Amino acid sequence: MTDVANRSAAASTPGPWPDTLTRVPFWAFQRDDVYAAEQSCVFRGAAWHYLCLEGDIPEPGDYRTTFVGDAPVIVARDSDGSVNAFENRCAHRGALICLDDKGKGKKDFACVYHAWTYNLKGDLTGVAFQKGVKGKGGMAPDFKLSDHGPRKLRVGRLHGLVFGTFSDETPELETYLGEEITSRIARVLKDRKPVVIGRYTQGLPNNWKLYVENVKDSYHASILHLFFTTFELNRLSQKGAIIVDESGGHHVSYSAIDRKAQTTNADYAQQKIRSDSQYKLADPTMLQGFDEFGDDVTLQILTVFPTFVLQQIQNAIAIRQVIPRSPTQTDLNWIILGYEDDTPDQRLVRLKQANLVGPAGFISMEDGCVGGFVQRGIAGAPDEQSVVQMGGDNAQSSESRVTEASIRGFWKAWRGLMGYRS
């Protein structure tokens, strides 16, 4: 075999996975075959995926369209009040059944291509000219509507969130989440009716897992984001912790006001990293929020494996839905939330603080860049590895946020579904 052939063969086969959670091969963010395997093993595998808010589909006939990995999905509320989810793919020739992002008052869906129709549960209910015309043509006599239809998802609901899974093997939603994650979701959403006050989609020039790593990375937050330390929203010296569930895949990172500690930048200054600035807010009232949780927590970032994020930054509440588009492209859906019982003043605070996040957010704009920096940086190094060793080598909860335990947890869960073994 020639040298060129040897190099070609080596490039077509992923190397073995390191025998540790502290190393991640860069080919995991680059390869078409890995991306394709993720669609089957992760997105159509034994995991729950955020679909929408119950408030998005409050009445019978209401629907929204979304994605689970590459698969387009319809979520609809039926006349009996049930919430159903099914693939947005006609069983006939594969066209989209529904072309709109959302709608109300639907009784059924009809594919524009050949008018095959489906009810709000995703059942095929009609085939145009099924019996032909004037006794000629049509489907075979043994054709049964019930034998055809798009794939359906199991649906789970929790505190106004709607999740779906293609797999019969996925544990029930609350079992999948575990008590700690469930309770942290309840902290933000229980007994409250969220309403959407903003919604937008951000394109990211990187693999979806790089953004998920970033969300789980408490180590970078007050280093990369100058706004955090300048305005004392989040410092590694504050009270806080990292919670990683048993599976490794879900996590919570939070920080809280330490009323006994003095504010200082000494820890950051010793590291010679940017930690303070002379920047001032033209409107200081943007950060003058209100205590709605009673626990002094100024930041809580929660993830559900693989692609759901629930954030509380001051009074800025948001859902982030990560949607892979290719090995090097990702869509990030932002859903900015308020609550139905917000006062006008509270709603104004939320709208102001929504400027902290999103594509141009005072905090989040850097997160939209760094994944692309990594994707470009690793372009010529598929066989090299990232070092994810901060805070040890395990994927366990930690009282310190100077750790990458939750990133290691993500890879623990990902490897389990993908079947990678060392």
CSV table of C-alpha atoms in Angstrom, one decimal:
chain,number,residue,atom,x,y,z
A,1,MET,CA,0.0,0.0,0.0
A,2,THR,CA,1.3,3.4,-0.9
A,3,ASP,CA,1.9,6.2,1.6
A,4,VAL,CA,-1.1,8.1,0.1
A,5,ALA,CA,-3.3,5.0,0.5
A,6,ASN,CA,-2.1,4.5,4.0
A,7,ARG,CA,-3.0,8.0,5.0
A,8,SER,CA,-6.4,7.7,3.3
A,9,ALA,CA,-7.2,4.5,5.2
A,10,ALA,CA,-6.1,6.0,8.5
A,11,ALA,CA,-8.2,9.1,7.9
A,12,SER,CA,-11.3,7.0,7.2
A,13,THR,CA,-11.3,5.2,10.6
A,14,PRO,CA,-11.6,6.9,14.0
A,15,GLY,CA,-8.9,6.1,16.4
A,16,PRO,CA,-9.6,4.4,19.7
A,17,TRP,CA,-11.2,6.4,22.5
A,18,PRO,CA,-8.8,7.3,25.3
A,19,ASP,CA,-9.1,5.3,28.4
A,20,THR,CA,-10.1,8.4,30.4
A,21,LEU,CA,-12.8,11.1,30.6
A,22,THR,CA,-10.1,13.7,30.6
A,23,ARG,CA,-9.2,13.5,26.9
A,24,VAL,CA,-11.5,14.0,23.9
A,25,PRO,CA,-10.3,13.3,20.4
A,26,PHE,CA,-10.9,16.2,18.0
A,27,TRP,CA,-12.3,13.9,15.3
A,28,ALA,CA,-15.4,13.7,17.5
A,29,PHE,CA,-16.2,17.2,16.4
A,30,GLN,CA,-15.3,16.8,12.7
A,31,ARG,CA,-16.3,13.5,11.2
A,32,ASP,CA,-19.4,12.9,9.0
A,33,ASP,CA,-19.7,9.3,10.2
A,34,VAL,CA,-19.7,10.4,13.8
A,35,TYR,CA,-22.4,13.0,13.1
A,36,ALA,CA,-24.5,10.3,11.3
A,37,ALA,CA,-24.1,7.9,14.2
A,38,GLU,CA,-25.2,10.5,16.7
A,39,GLN,CA,-28.5,10.9,14.8
A,40,SER,CA,-29.2,7.2,15.4
A,41,CYS,CA,-27.7,6.6,18.8
A,42,VAL,CA,-28.3,9.9,20.6
A,43,PHE,CA,-31.1,11.8,18.9
A,44,ARG,CA,-33.2,8.7,18.0
A,45,GLY,CA,-31.7,6.8,20.9
A,46,ALA,CA,-32.6,6.5,24.6
A,47,ALA,CA,-32.7,10.2,25.5
A,48,TRP,CA,-35.3,12.9,26.0
A,49,HIS,CA,-35.3,16.0,23.9
A,50,TYR,CA,-36.9,19.4,24.5
A,51,LEU,CA,-39.8,20.0,22.0
A,52,CYS,CA,-41.7,23.1,23.2
A,53,LEU,CA,-43.5,24.8,26.0
A,54,GLU,CA,-47.0,23.6,26.9
A,55,GLY,CA,-47.9,27.3,26.7
A,56,ASP,CA,-46.9,27.2,23.0
A,57,ILE,CA,-49.9,24.8,22.3
A,58,PRO,CA,-52.5,25.7,25.0
A,59,GLU,CA,-55.7,24.8,23.0
A,60,PRO,CA,-56.8,21.8,21.0
A,61,GLY,CA,-55.6,22.2,17.4
A,62,ASP,CA,-52.5,24.2,18.4
A,63,TYR,CA,-49.2,23.0,17.1
A,64,ARG,CA,-45.5,23.8,16.7
A,65,THR,CA,-42.8,22.4,14.6
A,66,THR,CA,-39.3,21.7,15.9
A,67,PHE,CA,-36.4,19.3,15.4
A,68,VAL,CA,-34.9,16.3,17.3
A,69,GLY,CA,-31.4,16.2,15.8
A,70,ASP,CA,-31.9,16.1,12.0
A,71,ALA,CA,-35.5,14.9,12.3
A,72,PRO,CA,-38.3,17.5,11.8
A,73,VAL,CA,-41.1,17.0,14.4
A,74,ILE,CA,-44.6,18.2,14.8
A,75,VAL,CA,-46.0,18.8,18.3
A,76,ALA,CA,-49.8,19.1,18.5
A,77,ARG,CA,-52.5,19.2,21.1
A,78,ASP,CA,-55.5,17.0,20.3
A,79,SER,CA,-59.2,17.6,21.0
A,80,ASP,CA,-58.9,15.4,24.1
A,81,GLY,CA,-56.1,17.7,25.5
A,82,SER,CA,-53.3,15.2,24.9
A,83,VAL,CA,-50.0,16.4,23.6
A,84,ASN,CA,-48.6,14.4,20.7
A,85,ALA,CA,-45.4,14.5,18.8
A,86,PHE,CA,-44.6,12.8,15.5
A,87,GLU,CA,-42.1,13.1,12.6
A,88,ASN,CA,-42.9,15.9,10.2
A,89,ARG,CA,-42.5,13.5,7.2
A,90,CYS,CA,-45.2,12.2,5.0
A,91,ALA,CA,-45.3,8.4,4.9
A,92,HIS,CA,-45.8,8.6,1.1
A,93,ARG,CA,-42.8,10.2,-0.5
A,94,GLY,CA,-41.1,11.9,2.5
A,95,ALA,CA,-42.2,15.5,2.1
A,96,LEU,CA,-42.8,17.7,5.1
A,97,ILE,CA,-46.3,17.4,6.3
A,98,CYS,CA,-46.4,20.8,7.9
A,99,LEU,CA,-44.6,23.8,6.4
A,100,ASP,CA,-45.4,26.4,9.2
A,101,ASP,CA,-43.5,27.0,12.4
A,102,LYS,CA,-46.8,27.1,14.4
A,103,GLY,CA,-50.5,27.4,14.1
A,104,LYS,CA,-53.9,27.2,15.8
A,105,GLY,CA,-57.2,25.5,15.1
A,106,LYS,CA,-55.9,22.6,13.1
A,107,LYS,CA,-58.1,19.6,12.7
A,108,ASP,CA,-55.7,17.6,10.6
A,109,PHE,CA,-52.5,18.0,8.5
A,110,ALA,CA,-52.4,17.5,4.8
A,111,CYS,CA,-49.2,17.0,2.8
A,112,VAL,CA,-49.1,19.6,0.0
A,113,TYR,CA,-47.5,17.1,-2.4
A,114,HIS,CA,-50.2,14.5,-2.7
A,115,ALA,CA,-52.7,15.4,0.0
A,116,TRP,CA,-52.2,12.5,2.3
A,117,THR,CA,-53.8,13.6,5.6
A,118,TYR,CA,-52.9,12.9,9.2
A,119,ASN,CA,-54.8,13.6,12.4
A,120,LEU,CA,-53.4,15.4,15.5
A,121,LYS,CA,-52.0,12.2,16.9
A,122,GLY,CA,-50.0,11.6,13.7
A,123,ASP,CA,-52.2,8.8,12.3
A,124,LEU,CA,-52.6,8.5,8.6
A,125,THR,CA,-56.3,9.1,8.0
A,126,GLY,CA,-56.7,9.7,4.2
A,127,VAL,CA,-55.0,9.0,0.9
A,128,ALA,CA,-56.1,11.1,-2.1
A,129,PHE,CA,-57.7,8.8,-4.7
A,130,GLN,CA,-56.9,5.7,-2.6
A,131,LYS,CA,-59.5,3.7,-4.7
A,132,GLY,CA,-58.5,5.3,-8.0
A,133,VAL,CA,-60.7,7.1,-10.5
A,134,LYS,CA,-63.6,5.3,-12.2
A,135,GLY,CA,-62.4,2.0,-11.0
A,136,LYS,CA,-58.9,2.4,-12.3
A,137,GLY,CA,-55.6,3.0,-10.5
A,138,GLY,CA,-55.4,3.7,-6.8
A,139,MET,CA,-53.8,1.7,-4.0
A,140,ALA,CA,-53.9,-2.1,-3.8
A,141,PRO,CA,-57.0,-3.6,-2.1
A,142,ASP,CA,-54.9,-4.7,0.9
A,143,PHE,CA,-53.5,-1.2,1.6
A,144,LYS,CA,-54.2,-0.2,5.1
A,145,LEU,CA,-54.0,3.3,6.5
A,146,SER,CA,-53.0,2.0,9.9
A,147,ASP,CA,-49.9,0.4,8.4
A,148,HIS,CA,-48.4,3.7,7.4
A,149,GLY,CA,-47.5,6.9,9.0
A,150,PRO,CA,-44.6,9.0,10.4
A,151,ARG,CA,-42.7,7.8,13.4
A,152,LYS,CA,-44.2,8.9,16.7
A,153,LEU,CA,-42.4,10.1,19.8
A,154,ARG,CA,-43.2,9.3,23.4
A,155,VAL,CA,-44.0,12.6,25.1
A,156,GLY,CA,-43.1,13.6,28.7
A,157,ARG,CA,-44.2,16.8,30.4
A,158,LEU,CA,-42.7,18.6,33.4
A,159,HIS,CA,-43.5,22.0,34.9
A,160,GLY,CA,-44.7,23.3,31.5
A,161,LEU,CA,-41.9,21.8,29.4
A,162,VAL,CA,-42.6,19.2,26.7
A,163,PHE,CA,-40.0,16.6,25.9
A,164,GLY,CA,-40.0,13.8,23.4
A,165,THR,CA,-38.1,10.6,22.7
A,166,PHE,CA,-38.1,8.2,19.7
A,167,SER,CA,-37.0,5.3,21.9
A,168,ASP,CA,-39.1,2.9,23.9
A,169,GLU,CA,-36.0,2.2,26.0
A,170,THR,CA,-35.8,5.7,27.4
A,171,PRO,CA,-36.8,5.8,31.1
A,172,GLU,CA,-39.7,7.9,32.2
A,173,LEU,CA,-38.8,11.6,32.1
A,174,GLU,CA,-38.5,12.2,35.8
A,175,THR,CA,-36.5,9.0,36.2
A,176,TYR,CA,-34.3,10.1,33.4
A,177,LEU,CA,-33.7,13.5,35.0
A,178,GLY,CA,-33.3,12.3,38.6
A,179,GLU,CA,-34.4,14.1,41.7
A,180,GLU,CA,-31.7,16.8,41.9
A,181,ILE,CA,-32.2,18.0,38.3
A,182,THR,CA,-36.0,17.8,38.6
A,183,SER,CA,-36.0,19.9,41.8
A,184,ARG,CA,-33.8,22.5,40.1
A,185,ILE,CA,-36.2,22.7,37.2
A,186,ALA,CA,-39.0,23.1,39.7
A,187,ARG,CA,-37.1,25.9,41.4
A,188,VAL,CA,-37.6,28.0,38.2
A,189,LEU,CA,-40.8,26.8,36.8
A,190,LYS,CA,-43.0,24.9,39.3
A,191,ASP,CA,-46.5,26.4,39.8
A,192,ARG,CA,-45.7,29.3,37.4
A,193,LYS,CA,-47.0,29.8,34.0
A,194,PRO,CA,-44.2,30.8,31.7
A,195,VAL,CA,-44.9,33.1,28.7
A,196,VAL,CA,-42.5,33.7,25.8
A,197,ILE,CA,-41.3,37.4,25.6
A,198,GLY,CA,-38.7,36.8,23.0
A,199,ARG,CA,-37.6,34.2,20.5
A,200,TYR,CA,-34.7,34.0,18.0
A,201,THR,CA,-32.3,31.6,16.4
A,202,GLN,CA,-28.5,32.0,16.3
A,203,GLY,CA,-26.3,30.2,13.8
A,204,LEU,CA,-23.1,28.8,15.3
A,205,PRO,CA,-20.1,27.9,13.1
A,206,ASN,CA,-19.2,24.8,15.1
A,207,ASN,CA,-20.2,21.3,16.0
A,208,TRP,CA,-23.1,21.1,18.4
A,209,LYS,CA,-21.1,19.4,21.1
A,210,LEU,CA,-18.7,22.3,21.4
A,211,TYR,CA,-21.6,24.6,22.4
A,212,VAL,CA,-22.8,22.0,24.9
A,213,GLU,CA,-19.3,21.8,26.4
A,214,ASN,CA,-19.3,25.5,26.7
A,215,VAL,CA,-22.6,25.6,28.6
A,216,LYS,CA,-21.3,23.0,31.0
A,217,ASP,CA,-17.9,24.8,31.4
A,218,SER,CA,-18.0,26.8,34.7
A,219,TYR,CA,-14.2,27.3,34.4
A,220,HIS,CA,-14.5,29.7,31.5
A,221,ALA,CA,-17.4,31.8,32.6
A,222,SER,CA,-15.7,34.6,34.6
A,223,ILE,CA,-12.5,34.4,32.5
A,224,LEU,CA,-14.0,34.8,29.1
A,225,HIS,CA,-17.0,37.0,30.1
A,226,LEU,CA,-15.6,40.3,31.3
A,227,PHE,CA,-19.1,41.5,32.0
A,228,PHE,CA,-19.5,38.8,34.7
A,229,THR,CA,-16.6,40.0,36.8
A,230,THR,CA,-16.9,43.7,36.1
A,231,PHE,CA,-20.5,43.8,37.4
A,232,GLU,CA,-20.0,41.0,39.9
A,233,LEU,CA,-22.6,38.7,38.5
A,234,ASN,CA,-20.4,35.6,38.6
A,235,ARG,CA,-17.0,35.0,40.1
A,236,LEU,CA,-15.3,31.7,40.9
A,237,SER,CA,-14.7,33.1,44.4
A,238,GLN,CA,-18.4,33.4,45.0
A,239,LYS,CA,-20.5,30.7,46.8
A,240,GLY,CA,-21.7,28.0,44.4
A,241,ALA,CA,-21.3,24.5,43.2
A,242,ILE,CA,-21.6,22.1,40.3
A,243,ILE,CA,-24.2,19.3,40.4
A,244,VAL,CA,-23.6,16.4,38.0
A,245,ASP,CA,-26.2,13.6,38.0
A,246,GLU,CA,-25.4,9.9,38.2
A,247,SER,CA,-25.5,9.5,34.4
A,248,GLY,CA,-23.1,12.4,33.9
A,249,GLY,CA,-25.3,13.9,31.2
A,250,HIS,CA,-27.3,16.4,33.2
A,251,HIS,CA,-25.8,19.2,35.3
A,252,VAL,CA,-26.4,22.4,37.2
A,253,SER,CA,-23.9,25.2,37.8
A,254,TYR,CA,-24.9,27.9,40.2
A,255,SER,CA,-23.4,30.9,42.0
A,256,ALA,CA,-24.9,32.9,44.9
A,257,ILE,CA,-24.2,36.1,46.8
A,258,ASP,CA,-21.9,35.5,49.7
A,259,ARG,CA,-23.1,38.3,52.1
A,260,LYS,CA,-20.2,37.6,54.5
A,261,ALA,CA,-17.4,37.8,51.9
A,262,GLN,CA,-15.8,41.0,50.7
A,263,THR,CA,-15.8,41.6,47.0
A,264,THR,CA,-12.2,41.2,45.6
A,265,ASN,CA,-10.5,40.7,42.3
A,266,ALA,CA,-7.3,39.4,44.0
A,267,ASP,CA,-7.7,35.8,42.8
A,268,TYR,CA,-8.1,37.0,39.2
A,269,ALA,CA,-5.3,39.6,39.4
A,270,GLN,CA,-2.9,36.9,40.6
A,271,GLN,CA,-3.6,34.9,37.5
A,272,LYS,CA,-3.0,37.9,35.2
A,273,ILE,CA,-6.3,37.5,33.5
A,274,ARG,CA,-8.8,40.1,32.6
A,275,SER,CA,-11.1,40.4,35.5
A,276,ASP,CA,-12.1,44.0,35.9
A,277,SER,CA,-12.6,47.1,33.7
A,278,GLN,CA,-13.6,50.7,33.8
A,279,TYR,CA,-16.7,50.0,31.8
A,280,LYS,CA,-19.9,51.5,33.2
A,281,LEU,CA,-23.5,50.8,32.2
A,282,ALA,CA,-25.3,53.7,30.6
A,283,ASP,CA,-28.5,52.4,32.3
A,284,PRO,CA,-27.5,50.8,35.7
A,285,THR,CA,-31.1,49.9,36.3
A,286,MET,CA,-30.6,46.9,33.9
A,287,LEU,CA,-29.0,45.0,36.7
A,288,GLN,CA,-31.4,46.2,39.4
A,289,GLY,CA,-33.5,43.1,39.6
A,290,PHE,CA,-35.8,41.6,42.2
A,291,ASP,CA,-35.5,38.5,44.5
A,292,GLU,CA,-38.0,35.9,43.1
A,293,PHE,CA,-36.4,32.7,44.4
A,294,GLY,CA,-35.3,33.7,48.0
A,295,ASP,CA,-32.0,31.9,47.9
A,296,ASP,CA,-29.5,34.6,46.8
A,297,VAL,CA,-28.6,32.6,43.6
A,298,THR,CA,-27.7,35.1,40.9
A,299,LEU,CA,-27.0,32.4,38.3
A,300,GLN,CA,-28.2,28.9,37.6
A,301,ILE,CA,-27.4,27.1,34.4
A,302,LEU,CA,-29.0,23.7,34.0
A,303,THR,CA,-28.6,21.2,31.2
A,304,VAL,CA,-30.5,18.1,30.3
A,305,PHE,CA,-28.6,15.7,28.1
A,306,PRO,CA,-28.1,16.1,25.2
A,307,THR,CA,-29.3,19.6,24.1
A,308,PHE,CA,-31.5,21.4,26.6
A,309,VAL,CA,-30.5,24.4,28.7
A,310,LEU,CA,-32.5,26.3,31.3
A,311,GLN,CA,-30.9,29.5,32.5
A,312,GLN,CA,-31.5,31.9,35.3
A,313,ILE,CA,-29.1,34.9,35.1
A,314,GLN,CA,-30.4,37.4,37.6
A,315,ASN,CA,-34.1,37.7,36.4
A,316,ALA,CA,-33.3,36.7,32.8
A,317,ILE,CA,-35.0,33.3,32.4
A,318,ALA,CA,-34.5,31.5,29.1
A,319,ILE,CA,-34.5,28.1,27.4
A,320,ARG,CA,-31.8,27.3,24.9
A,321,GLN,CA,-32.4,24.5,22.4
A,322,VAL,CA,-29.3,23.2,20.6
A,323,ILE,CA,-30.0,21.8,17.1
A,324,PRO,CA,-27.2,20.2,15.1
A,325,ARG,CA,-27.2,21.0,11.4
A,326,SER,CA,-24.0,19.4,10.2
A,327,PRO,CA,-20.6,18.3,11.7
A,328,THR,CA,-19.6,22.0,11.7
A,329,GLN,CA,-22.9,23.9,11.9
A,330,THR,CA,-25.4,24.3,14.8
A,331,ASP,CA,-28.6,26.3,15.3
A,332,LEU,CA,-29.2,27.7,18.8
A,333,ASN,CA,-32.8,28.5,19.6
A,334,TRP,CA,-33.3,31.1,22.4
A,335,ILE,CA,-36.7,31.3,24.1
A,336,ILE,CA,-36.8,34.2,26.5
A,337,LEU,CA,-39.3,33.8,29.3
A,338,GLY,CA,-41.4,35.8,31.6
A,339,TYR,CA,-44.3,34.6,33.8
A,340,GLU,CA,-48.0,35.2,33.4
A,341,ASP,CA,-48.2,36.9,36.8
A,342,ASP,CA,-45.3,39.3,36.3
A,343,THR,CA,-46.1,42.9,37.3
A,344,PRO,CA,-45.3,45.5,34.6
A,345,ASP,CA,-42.1,46.5,36.5
A,346,GLN,CA,-41.0,42.9,36.7
A,347,ARG,CA,-41.6,42.4,33.0
A,348,LEU,CA,-39.5,45.5,32.3
A,349,VAL,CA,-36.7,44.1,34.3
A,350,ARG,CA,-36.8,40.8,32.4
A,351,LEU,CA,-36.8,42.7,29.0
A,352,LYS,CA,-33.8,44.8,30.1
A,353,GLN,CA,-31.9,41.8,31.4
A,354,ALA,CA,-32.6,39.8,28.2
A,355,ASN,CA,-29.8,42.0,26.8
A,356,LEU,CA,-27.4,39.9,28.8
A,357,VAL,CA,-27.9,36.9,26.5
A,358,GLY,CA,-28.4,36.0,22.9
A,359,PRO,CA,-26.2,36.6,19.8
A,360,ALA,CA,-25.2,40.1,20.9
A,361,GLY,CA,-25.8,39.6,24.6
A,362,PHE,CA,-23.4,41.4,27.0
A,363,ILE,CA,-22.5,37.9,28.3
A,364,SER,CA,-23.4,35.4,25.6
A,365,MET,CA,-21.9,37.0,22.6
A,366,GLU,CA,-18.5,35.5,23.4
A,367,ASP,CA,-20.0,32.0,23.6
A,368,GLY,CA,-21.2,32.4,20.1
A,369,CYS,CA,-17.6,32.9,19.0
A,370,VAL,CA,-15.4,30.5,20.9
A,371,GLY,CA,-16.9,27.4,19.4
A,372,GLY,CA,-16.0,28.6,16.0
A,373,PHE,CA,-12.5,29.4,17.3
A,374,VAL,CA,-12.1,25.8,18.4
A,375,GLN,CA,-13.6,24.4,15.2
A,376,ARG,CA,-11.1,26.4,13.2
A,377,GLY,CA,-8.2,25.6,15.5
A,378,ILE,CA,-8.6,21.8,15.3
A,379,ALA,CA,-9.1,21.7,11.6
A,380,GLY,CA,-5.7,20.1,10.9
A,381,ALA,CA,-5.5,18.0,14.1
A,382,PRO,CA,-8.2,15.3,14.1
A,383,ASP,CA,-6.0,12.8,15.9
A,384,GLU,CA,-5.0,15.3,18.7
A,385,GLN,CA,-7.0,15.5,21.9
A,386,SER,CA,-8.4,18.2,24.2
A,387,VAL,CA,-7.4,18.2,27.8
A,388,VAL,CA,-10.4,18.2,30.2
A,389,GLN,CA,-8.6,17.7,33.5
A,390,MET,CA,-9.5,20.7,35.5
A,391,GLY,CA,-10.8,19.6,38.9
A,392,GLY,CA,-9.7,15.9,38.5
A,393,ASP,CA,-10.7,13.0,36.3
A,394,ASN,CA,-14.2,12.1,37.5
A,395,ALA,CA,-17.7,13.2,36.6
A,396,GLN,CA,-19.0,14.0,40.0
A,397,SER,CA,-20.6,16.9,41.8
A,398,SER,CA,-18.2,19.5,43.2
A,399,GLU,CA,-18.4,22.4,45.7
A,400,SER,CA,-15.8,24.1,43.5
A,401,ARG,CA,-16.6,25.5,40.1
A,402,VAL,CA,-13.0,25.4,39.1
A,403,THR,CA,-13.7,22.1,37.5
A,404,GLU,CA,-14.6,20.4,34.2
A,405,ALA,CA,-16.5,17.6,35.9
A,406,SER,CA,-19.8,18.4,34.1
A,407,ILE,CA,-18.0,18.3,30.7
A,408,ARG,CA,-16.5,14.9,31.6
A,409,GLY,CA,-20.0,13.9,32.6
A,410,PHE,CA,-21.3,14.8,29.1
A,411,TRP,CA,-18.7,12.6,27.5
A,412,LYS,CA,-19.5,9.8,29.9
A,413,ALA,CA,-23.2,9.9,28.8
A,414,TRP,CA,-22.4,10.5,25.1
A,415,ARG,CA,-19.9,7.5,25.0
A,416,GLY,CA,-22.5,5.3,26.6
A,417,LEU,CA,-25.2,6.0,24.0
A,418,MET,CA,-22.7,5.9,21.1
A,419,GLY,CA,-21.2,2.6,22.2
A,420,TYR,CA,-17.6,3.9,22.3
A,421,ARG,CA,-15.3,1.9,24.5
A,422,SER,CA,-11.7,2.6,25.3
